[in-house]
PDB file of C-alpha atoms in Angstrom:
ATOM      1  CA  MET A  36      58.675  64.451 136.691  1.00  0.00           C
ATOM      2  CA  ALA A  37      58.785  67.723 134.769  1.00  0.00           C
ATOM      3  CA  PRO A  38      60.073  70.752 136.722  1.00  0.00           C
ATOM      4  CA  GLU A  39      56.736  72.545 136.492  1.00  0.00           C
ATOM      5  CA  GLU A  40      55.069  69.561 138.197  1.00  0.00           C
ATOM      6  CA  LYS A  41      57.558  69.283 141.043  1.00  0.00           C
ATOM      7  CA  TYR A  42      55.515  71.163 143.647  1.00  0.00           C
ATOM      8  CA  PRO A  43      51.826  70.940 144.563  1.00  0.00           C
ATOM      9  CA  ASP A  44      49.590  73.850 143.620  1.00  0.00           C
ATOM     10  CA  LEU A  45      50.165  77.082 145.537  1.00  0.00           C
ATOM     11  CA  THR A  46      47.747  79.309 143.625  1.00  0.00           C
ATOM     12  CA  ASN A  47      44.506  78.659 145.491  1.00  0.00           C
ATOM     13  CA  PHE A  48      45.494  80.134 148.855  1.00  0.00           C
ATOM     14  CA  LYS A  49      44.466  83.678 149.763  1.00  0.00           C
ATOM     15  CA  ALA A  50      46.813  84.369 152.684  1.00  0.00           C
ATOM     16  CA  LEU A  51      50.214  83.360 154.004  1.00  0.00           C
ATOM     17  CA  SER A  52      50.961  83.383 157.734  1.00  0.00           C
ATOM     18  CA  PHE A  53      54.659  83.616 158.587  1.00  0.00           C
ATOM     19  CA  ASP A  54      56.766  82.791 161.544  1.00  0.00           C
ATOM     20  CA  CYS A  55      59.125  85.758 161.604  1.00  0.00           C
ATOM     21  CA  TYR A  56      62.377  85.073 163.466  1.00  0.00           C
ATOM     22  CA  GLY A  57      64.326  82.272 161.839  1.00  0.00           C
ATOM     23  CA  THR A  58      62.119  82.384 158.757  1.00  0.00           C
ATOM     24  CA  LEU A  59      62.297  86.035 157.670  1.00  0.00           C
ATOM     25  CA  ILE A  60      64.847  87.348 160.176  1.00  0.00           C
ATOM     26  CA  ASP A  61      68.248  85.788 160.889  1.00  0.00           C
ATOM     27  CA  TRP A  62      67.496  84.626 164.426  1.00  0.00           C
ATOM     28  CA  GLU A  63      70.728  82.691 164.841  1.00  0.00           C
ATOM     29  CA  ALA A  64      72.947  85.616 163.872  1.00  0.00           C
ATOM     30  CA  GLY A  65      71.012  87.685 166.405  1.00  0.00           C
ATOM     31  CA  PHE A  66      71.784  85.214 169.170  1.00  0.00           C
ATOM     32  CA  LEU A  67      75.361  84.688 168.106  1.00  0.00           C
ATOM     33  CA  SER A  68      77.256  87.658 169.512  1.00  0.00           C
ATOM     34  CA  THR A  69      75.773  87.413 173.005  1.00  0.00           C
ATOM     35  CA  VAL A  70      76.166  83.645 173.231  1.00  0.00           C
ATOM     36  CA  ARG A  71      79.739  83.889 171.927  1.00  0.00           C
ATOM     37  CA  TYR A  72      80.524  86.495 174.596  1.00  0.00           C
ATOM     38  CA  LEU A  73      79.371  84.024 177.267  1.00  0.00           C
ATOM     39  CA  THR A  74      81.017  80.898 175.894  1.00  0.00           C
ATOM     40  CA  SER A  75      84.320  82.724 175.386  1.00  0.00           C
ATOM     41  CA  GLN A  76      84.556  82.943 179.179  1.00  0.00           C
ATOM     42  CA  LEU A  77      84.553  79.152 179.473  1.00  0.00           C
ATOM     43  CA  PRO A  78      87.690  77.000 179.589  1.00  0.00           C
ATOM     44  CA  ALA A  79      88.984  76.124 176.123  1.00  0.00           C
ATOM     45  CA  SER A  80      88.194  72.470 176.778  1.00  0.00           C
ATOM     46  CA  HIS A  81      84.535  73.128 177.672  1.00  0.00           C
ATOM     47  CA  PRO A  82      82.190  71.338 175.211  1.00  0.00           C
ATOM     48  CA  LEU A  83      80.096  74.499 174.740  1.00  0.00           C
ATOM     49  CA  ASN A  84      83.118  76.675 173.943  1.00  0.00           C
ATOM     50  CA  THR A  85      82.996  76.110 170.189  1.00  0.00           C
ATOM     51  CA  GLU A  86      83.107  78.371 167.168  1.00  0.00           C
ATOM     52  CA  PRO A  87      80.446  79.020 166.175  1.00  0.00           C
ATOM     53  CA  PRO A  88      78.692  78.191 169.473  1.00  0.00           C
ATOM     54  CA  ILE A  89      75.852  76.263 167.818  1.00  0.00           C
ATOM     55  CA  GLU A  90      75.274  73.803 170.653  1.00  0.00           C
ATOM     56  CA  ALA A  91      75.239  76.623 173.198  1.00  0.00           C
ATOM     57  CA  MET A  92      72.640  78.483 171.123  1.00  0.00           C
ATOM     58  CA  LYS A  93      70.519  75.332 171.018  1.00  0.00           C
ATOM     59  CA  ARG A  94      70.792  74.987 174.797  1.00  0.00           C
ATOM     60  CA  LEU A  95      69.788  78.623 175.284  1.00  0.00           C
ATOM     61  CA  ASN A  96      66.848  78.120 172.954  1.00  0.00           C
ATOM     62  CA  ASP A  97      65.736  75.139 175.053  1.00  0.00           C
ATOM     63  CA  VAL A  98      65.865  77.298 178.177  1.00  0.00           C
ATOM     64  CA  THR A  99      63.909  80.018 176.388  1.00  0.00           C
ATOM     65  CA  ARG A 100      61.188  77.564 175.330  1.00  0.00           C
ATOM     66  CA  ALA A 101      60.916  76.304 178.905  1.00  0.00           C
ATOM     67  CA  TYR A 102      60.337  79.875 180.109  1.00  0.00           C
ATOM     68  CA  GLU A 103      57.740  80.416 177.383  1.00  0.00           C
ATOM     69  CA  HIS A 104      55.883  77.328 178.590  1.00  0.00           C
ATOM     70  CA  SER A 105      56.052  78.226 182.290  1.00  0.00           C
ATOM     71  CA  HIS A 106      55.439  81.980 181.834  1.00  0.00           C
ATOM     72  CA  PRO A 107      53.061  82.220 178.866  1.00  0.00           C
ATOM     73  CA  THR A 108      51.969  85.801 179.558  1.00  0.00           C
ATOM     74  CA  LEU A 109      55.474  87.217 180.095  1.00  0.00           C
ATOM     75  CA  PRO A 110      56.556  89.335 177.080  1.00  0.00           C
ATOM     76  CA  TYR A 111      59.338  87.872 174.964  1.00  0.00           C
ATOM     77  CA  ASN A 112      61.886  90.564 175.787  1.00  0.00           C
ATOM     78  CA  GLU A 113      61.539  89.641 179.459  1.00  0.00           C
ATOM     79  CA  ILE A 114      61.603  85.928 178.627  1.00  0.00           C
ATOM     80  CA  LEU A 115      64.925  86.382 176.809  1.00  0.00           C
ATOM     81  CA  ALA A 116      66.460  88.350 179.669  1.00  0.00           C
ATOM     82  CA  GLU A 117      65.366  85.729 182.219  1.00  0.00           C
ATOM     83  CA  ALA A 118      66.455  82.836 179.986  1.00  0.00           C
ATOM     84  CA  ILE A 119      69.965  84.083 179.269  1.00  0.00           C
ATOM     85  CA  THR A 120      70.508  84.843 182.955  1.00  0.00           C
ATOM     86  CA  ALA A 121      69.432  81.319 183.893  1.00  0.00           C
ATOM     87  CA  PHE A 122      71.470  79.817 181.047  1.00  0.00           C
ATOM     88  CA  ALA A 123      74.648  81.624 182.129  1.00  0.00           C
ATOM     89  CA  ARG A 124      74.131  80.629 185.748  1.00  0.00           C
ATOM     90  CA  ASP A 125      72.866  77.054 185.461  1.00  0.00           C
ATOM     91  CA  GLU A 126      74.324  75.738 182.197  1.00  0.00           C
ATOM     92  CA  LEU A 127      77.583  77.667 181.896  1.00  0.00           C
ATOM     93  CA  LYS A 128      78.166  78.129 185.643  1.00  0.00           C
ATOM     94  CA  LEU A 129      78.971  81.802 185.115  1.00  0.00           C
ATOM     95  CA  SER A 130      77.987  83.930 188.072  1.00  0.00           C
ATOM     96  CA  GLY A 131      76.446  87.365 188.158  1.00  0.00           C
ATOM     97  CA  LEU A 132      75.262  88.070 184.613  1.00  0.00           C
ATOM     98  CA  SER A 133      74.605  91.793 184.703  1.00  0.00           C
ATOM     99  CA  ASP A 134      71.511  93.641 183.561  1.00  0.00           C
ATOM    100  CA  SER A 135      73.767  95.420 181.063  1.00  0.00           C
ATOM    101  CA  ILE A 136      73.862  92.125 179.137  1.00  0.00           C
ATOM    102  CA  ALA A 137      70.508  90.518 179.918  1.00  0.00           C
ATOM    103  CA  GLU A 138      68.249  93.517 179.293  1.00  0.00           C
ATOM    104  CA  PRO A 139      69.796  94.574 175.958  1.00  0.00           C
ATOM    105  CA  PHE A 140      69.667  90.950 174.810  1.00  0.00           C
ATOM    106  CA  GLY A 141      65.949  90.876 175.581  1.00  0.00           C
ATOM    107  CA  ASN A 142      65.434  94.004 173.500  1.00  0.00           C
ATOM    108  CA  SER A 143      67.692  92.889 170.653  1.00  0.00           C
ATOM    109  CA  PRO A 144      65.276  91.019 168.307  1.00  0.00           C
ATOM    110  CA  GLY A 145      64.104  94.305 166.836  1.00  0.00           C
ATOM    111  CA  THR A 146      67.670  94.980 165.710  1.00  0.00           C
ATOM    112  CA  TRP A 147      68.234  91.614 164.021  1.00  0.00           C
ATOM    113  CA  VAL A 148      68.534  91.685 160.240  1.00  0.00           C
ATOM    114  CA  PRO A 149      66.440  90.018 157.527  1.00  0.00           C
ATOM    115  CA  PHE A 150      67.908  87.228 155.445  1.00  0.00           C
ATOM    116  CA  PRO A 151      69.135  88.607 152.099  1.00  0.00           C
ATOM    117  CA  ASP A 152      66.263  86.974 150.193  1.00  0.00           C
ATOM    118  CA  THR A 153      63.456  88.011 152.543  1.00  0.00           C
ATOM    119  CA  ILE A 154      62.325  91.471 151.449  1.00  0.00           C
ATOM    120  CA  ALA A 155      62.344  90.841 147.706  1.00  0.00           C
ATOM    121  CA  GLY A 156      60.616  87.503 148.283  1.00  0.00           C
ATOM    122  CA  LEU A 157      57.880  89.095 150.388  1.00  0.00           C
ATOM    123  CA  GLN A 158      57.275  91.725 147.729  1.00  0.00           C
ATOM    124  CA  LYS A 159      56.733  89.004 145.146  1.00  0.00           C
ATOM    125  CA  LEU A 160      54.408  87.068 147.440  1.00  0.00           C
ATOM    126  CA  ALA A 161      52.373  90.194 148.249  1.00  0.00           C
ATOM    127  CA  LYS A 162      51.257  90.322 144.622  1.00  0.00           C
ATOM    128  CA  HIS A 163      49.331  87.096 145.143  1.00  0.00           C
ATOM    129  CA  TYR A 164      48.405  86.790 148.838  1.00  0.00           C
ATOM    130  CA  LYS A 165      47.651  88.699 151.994  1.00  0.00           C
ATOM    131  CA  LEU A 166      50.706  88.501 154.272  1.00  0.00           C
ATOM    132  CA  VAL A 167      50.433  87.977 158.029  1.00  0.00           C
ATOM    133  CA  ILE A 168      52.943  87.459 160.845  1.00  0.00           C
ATOM    134  CA  LEU A 169      52.294  85.071 163.748  1.00  0.00           C
ATOM    135  CA  SER A 170      55.220  85.577 166.119  1.00  0.00           C
ATOM    136  CA  ASN A 171      56.315  84.650 169.609  1.00  0.00           C
ATOM    137  CA  VAL A 172      58.132  87.988 169.932  1.00  0.00           C
ATOM    138  CA  ASP A 173      56.776  90.946 171.925  1.00  0.00           C
ATOM    139  CA  ASN A 174      55.054  93.946 170.354  1.00  0.00           C
ATOM    140  CA  LYS A 175      57.926  96.422 170.744  1.00  0.00           C
ATOM    141  CA  ASN A 176      60.468  94.165 169.075  1.00  0.00           C
ATOM    142  CA  ILE A 177      58.130  93.069 166.281  1.00  0.00           C
ATOM    143  CA  SER A 178      57.256  96.689 165.487  1.00  0.00           C
ATOM    144  CA  ALA A 179      60.930  97.479 164.959  1.00  0.00           C
ATOM    145  CA  THR A 180      61.314  94.364 162.823  1.00  0.00           C
ATOM    146  CA  VAL A 181      58.353  95.215 160.594  1.00  0.00           C
ATOM    147  CA  GLU A 182      60.037  98.562 159.916  1.00  0.00           C
ATOM    148  CA  LYS A 183      63.226  96.717 158.924  1.00  0.00           C
ATOM    149  CA  LEU A 184      61.241  94.620 156.454  1.00  0.00           C
ATOM    150  CA  ALA A 185      60.002  97.678 154.530  1.00  0.00           C
ATOM    151  CA  PRO A 186      59.136  98.196 151.748  1.00  0.00           C
ATOM    152  CA  ALA A 187      57.503  94.770 152.208  1.00  0.00           C
ATOM    153  CA  LYS A 188      54.215  95.217 154.060  1.00  0.00           C
ATOM    154  CA  PHE A 189      51.973  92.983 156.144  1.00  0.00           C
ATOM    155  CA  ASP A 190      48.198  92.956 156.342  1.00  0.00           C
ATOM    156  CA  ALA A 191      48.232  91.873 159.995  1.00  0.00           C
ATOM    157  CA  VAL A 192      50.685  91.064 162.790  1.00  0.00           C
ATOM    158  CA  TYR A 193      49.716  88.841 165.741  1.00  0.00           C
ATOM    159  CA  THR A 194      52.057  88.263 168.678  1.00  0.00           C
ATOM    160  CA  ALA A 195      52.337  86.059 171.726  1.00  0.00           C
ATOM    161  CA  GLN A 196      52.025  89.190 173.831  1.00  0.00           C
ATOM    162  CA  ASP A 197      48.587  89.846 172.302  1.00  0.00           C
ATOM    163  CA  ILE A 198      47.526  86.222 172.621  1.00  0.00           C
ATOM    164  CA  GLY A 199      48.849  85.397 176.091  1.00  0.00           C
ATOM    165  CA  SER A 200      50.651  82.212 175.088  1.00  0.00           C
ATOM    166  CA  TYR A 201      53.522  81.027 172.936  1.00  0.00           C
ATOM    167  CA  LYS A 202      53.684  78.734 169.933  1.00  0.00           C
ATOM    168  CA  PRO A 203      53.476  75.749 169.673  1.00  0.00           C
ATOM    169  CA  SER A 204      50.309  76.254 171.719  1.00  0.00           C
ATOM    170  CA  HIS A 205      47.215  75.649 169.615  1.00  0.00           C
ATOM    171  CA  ARG A 206      45.781  78.767 171.227  1.00  0.00           C
ATOM    172  CA  ASN A 207      48.068  80.938 169.078  1.00  0.00           C
ATOM    173  CA  PHE A 208      46.881  79.306 165.876  1.00  0.00           C
ATOM    174  CA  GLU A 209      43.224  79.447 166.882  1.00  0.00           C
ATOM    175  CA  TYR A 210      43.737  83.164 167.538  1.00  0.00           C
ATOM    176  CA  LEU A 211      45.244  83.453 164.064  1.00  0.00           C
ATOM    177  CA  PHE A 212      42.313  81.639 162.442  1.00  0.00           C
ATOM    178  CA  GLY A 213      39.702  83.729 164.217  1.00  0.00           C
ATOM    179  CA  HIS A 214      41.365  87.053 163.532  1.00  0.00           C
ATOM    180  CA  LEU A 215      42.086  86.281 159.898  1.00  0.00           C
ATOM    181  CA  ARG A 216      38.413  85.519 159.407  1.00  0.00           C
ATOM    182  CA  ALA A 217      37.276  88.671 161.216  1.00  0.00           C
ATOM    183  CA  ASP A 218      40.030  91.059 160.103  1.00  0.00           C
ATOM    184  CA  LEU A 219      40.779  89.955 156.548  1.00  0.00           C
ATOM    185  CA  GLY A 220      37.930  87.667 155.511  1.00  0.00           C
ATOM    186  CA  VAL A 221      40.286  84.705 155.119  1.00  0.00           C
ATOM    187  CA  GLY A 222      38.728  81.348 155.923  1.00  0.00           C
ATOM    188  CA  ARG A 223      41.112  78.736 157.241  1.00  0.00           C
ATOM    189  CA  ASP A 224      38.276  76.178 157.034  1.00  0.00           C
ATOM    190  CA  LYS A 225      37.911  77.023 153.336  1.00  0.00           C
ATOM    191  CA  GLY A 226      41.540  76.110 152.692  1.00  0.00           C
ATOM    192  CA  GLU A 227      42.537  79.731 152.117  1.00  0.00           C
ATOM    193  CA  LEU A 228      45.479  79.870 154.575  1.00  0.00           C
ATOM    194  CA  LEU A 229      49.013  78.524 154.139  1.00  0.00           C
ATOM    195  CA  HIS A 230      51.529  78.712 156.997  1.00  0.00           C
ATOM    196  CA  VAL A 231      55.203  79.425 156.196  1.00  0.00           C
ATOM    197  CA  ALA A 232      57.904  78.756 158.781  1.00  0.00           C
ATOM    198  CA  ARG A 233      61.381  77.523 159.585  1.00  0.00           C
ATOM    199  CA  SER A 234      60.752  76.074 163.055  1.00  0.00           C
ATOM    200  CA  LEU A 235      59.541  72.494 163.090  1.00  0.00           C
ATOM    201  CA  ILE A 236      58.803  72.490 166.810  1.00  0.00           C
ATOM    202  CA  ALA A 237      56.992  75.822 167.119  1.00  0.00           C
ATOM    203  CA  ASP A 238      55.179  75.807 163.784  1.00  0.00           C
ATOM    204  CA  HIS A 239      55.115  72.610 161.757  1.00  0.00           C
ATOM    205  CA  VAL A 240      54.272  70.212 164.584  1.00  0.00           C
ATOM    206  CA  PRO A 241      51.158  72.194 165.609  1.00  0.00           C
ATOM    207  CA  ALA A 242      50.321  72.758 161.920  1.00  0.00           C
ATOM    208  CA  LYS A 243      50.081  68.999 161.427  1.00  0.00           C
ATOM    209  CA  GLU A 244      48.069  68.601 164.632  1.00  0.00           C
ATOM    210  CA  LEU A 245      45.605  71.238 163.411  1.00  0.00           C
ATOM    211  CA  GLY A 246      45.495  70.130 159.787  1.00  0.00           C
ATOM    212  CA  LEU A 247      46.972  73.434 158.593  1.00  0.00           C
ATOM    213  CA  PRO A 248      48.855  73.283 155.259  1.00  0.00           C
ATOM    214  CA  SER A 249      52.418  74.498 155.645  1.00  0.00           C
ATOM    215  CA  VAL A 250      55.641  75.322 153.840  1.00  0.00           C
ATOM    216  CA  TRP A 251      58.992  74.508 155.423  1.00  0.00           C
ATOM    217  CA  ILE A 252      61.615  77.189 154.788  1.00  0.00           C
ATOM    218  CA  SER A 253      64.456  74.949 155.842  1.00  0.00           C
ATOM    219  CA  ARG A 254      67.469  77.290 155.572  1.00  0.00           C
ATOM    220  CA  GLY A 255      69.818  74.308 155.821  1.00  0.00           C
ATOM    221  CA  GLY A 256      67.849  72.549 158.544  1.00  0.00           C
ATOM    222  CA  ASP A 257      67.086  69.663 156.176  1.00  0.00           C
ATOM    223  CA  ARG A 258      70.764  68.655 156.074  1.00  0.00           C
ATOM    224  CA  LYS A 259      72.270  66.399 158.686  1.00  0.00           C
ATOM    225  CA  ASP A 260      75.121  68.880 159.156  1.00  0.00           C
ATOM    226  CA  GLY A 261      72.820  71.893 159.001  1.00  0.00           C
ATOM    227  CA  SER A 262      72.794  74.407 161.806  1.00  0.00           C
ATOM    228  CA  GLY A 263      69.729  75.798 163.472  1.00  0.00           C
ATOM    229  CA  VAL A 264      67.441  75.554 166.453  1.00  0.00           C
ATOM    230  CA  GLY A 265      64.083  74.811 164.835  1.00  0.00           C
ATOM    231  CA  GLY A 266      64.225  71.126 165.667  1.00  0.00           C
ATOM    232  CA  ASP A 267      65.820  67.971 164.276  1.00  0.00           C
ATOM    233  CA  TYR A 268      63.940  66.869 161.164  1.00  0.00           C
ATOM    234  CA  ALA A 269      65.056  63.248 161.506  1.00  0.00           C
ATOM    235  CA  ALA A 270      63.632  63.145 165.035  1.00  0.00           C
ATOM    236  CA  LEU A 271      60.433  65.021 164.139  1.00  0.00           C
ATOM    237  CA  ARG A 272      59.716  63.515 160.728  1.00  0.00           C
ATOM    238  CA  ASP A 273      56.568  61.698 161.886  1.00  0.00           C
ATOM    239  CA  LYS A 274      55.228  64.785 163.682  1.00  0.00           C
ATOM    240  CA  VAL A 275      55.271  67.172 160.730  1.00  0.00           C
ATOM    241  CA  ALA A 276      53.437  67.139 157.403  1.00  0.00           C
ATOM    242  CA  PHE A 277      54.515  70.212 155.434  1.00  0.00           C
ATOM    243  CA  GLY A 278      53.513  69.979 151.785  1.00  0.00           C
ATOM    244  CA  TRP A 279      56.363  72.077 150.403  1.00  0.00           C
ATOM    245  CA  ARG A 280      60.014  72.653 151.275  1.00  0.00           C
ATOM    246  CA  PHE A 281      62.233  75.455 150.040  1.00  0.00           C
ATOM    247  CA  ASP A 282      65.684  76.560 151.158  1.00  0.00           C
ATOM    248  CA  THR A 283      64.711  80.231 151.325  1.00  0.00           C
ATOM    249  CA  ILE A 284      61.786  82.641 151.091  1.00  0.00           C
ATOM    250  CA  GLY A 285      63.272  83.731 147.776  1.00  0.00           C
ATOM    251  CA  ASP A 286      63.024  80.200 146.368  1.00  0.00           C
ATOM    252  CA  PHE A 287      59.451  79.901 147.612  1.00  0.00           C
ATOM    253  CA  ALA A 288      58.485  83.230 146.041  1.00  0.00           C
ATOM    254  CA  ASP A 289      60.046  82.244 142.714  1.00  0.00           C
ATOM    255  CA  GLU A 290      58.003  79.045 142.615  1.00  0.00           C
ATOM    256  CA  VAL A 291      54.824  80.961 143.451  1.00  0.00           C
ATOM    257  CA  GLU A 292      55.537  83.390 140.610  1.00  0.00           C
ATOM    258  CA  ARG A 293      56.184  80.499 138.236  1.00  0.00           C
ATOM    259  CA  GLN A 294      52.940  78.766 139.153  1.00  0.00           C
ATOM    260  CA  PHE A 295      50.831  81.902 138.773  1.00  0.00           C
ATOM    261  CA  ALA A 296      52.473  82.631 135.402  1.00  0.00           C
ATOM    262  CA  VAL A 297      51.631  79.132 134.186  1.00  0.00           C
ATOM    263  CA  LYS A 298      48.067  79.464 135.464  1.00  0.00           C
ATOM    264  CA  SER A 299      47.560  82.789 133.697  1.00  0.00           C
ATOM    265  CA  LYS A 300      48.629  81.252 130.373  1.00  0.00           C
ATOM    266  CA  VAL A 301      46.068  78.459 130.533  1.00  0.00           C
ATOM    267  CA  SER A 302      43.177  80.499 131.881  1.00  0.00           C
TER     268      SER A 302
END
């Protein structure tokens, strides 16, 4: 197959909806320092005292998702603070995690950094689509993150705090569809929306369930030895149906640019 025919057409969509943390922002690096501080207090022989503490981060993410499910209206900064306290107590058997650790951790997503390819990639994509964020993070943290992503700009930002539930709930995606139609004139039912995300569990599983076209930004998650907390592709293969996979946002943006350049030559 010729290189220009490798990927299905990307030029007919009008808007891209993005998961933010893990896709645009380095979620794992954001978790790393706090989780490492906790695991370093464990005995050297403890299975979670590894470097880097990937398994511990996965365990903390599982605890966080459980809190999201049981407390769908609690803002994400509070979810994180509750989750890391429970994780330290119940999983690591560390007593008395102080508010000086839990509260700053809850407020830390707004300080996490973009992947090196993110901003330039978003600027390329903005030439062809409306850009929207659909995030599980609270409004305060996402506002700080959007500032970090400048000069890339978004046409809309929708959060779990606004919606009252967390992805992978279908409610979050239905909120997205309704608001895109009302706010930006983008019709999901007309095939005008493409979802772009790293997380298989939070994004690509519900995308398949809802018939929403999606792009997997895998960031190494496609490899057996790849790190990450978005879900095990081998285990979830039958539950996802993304039509495109790219390692990075930068790679995705380059393919979009290539396709639009080819289209302009033949039109």
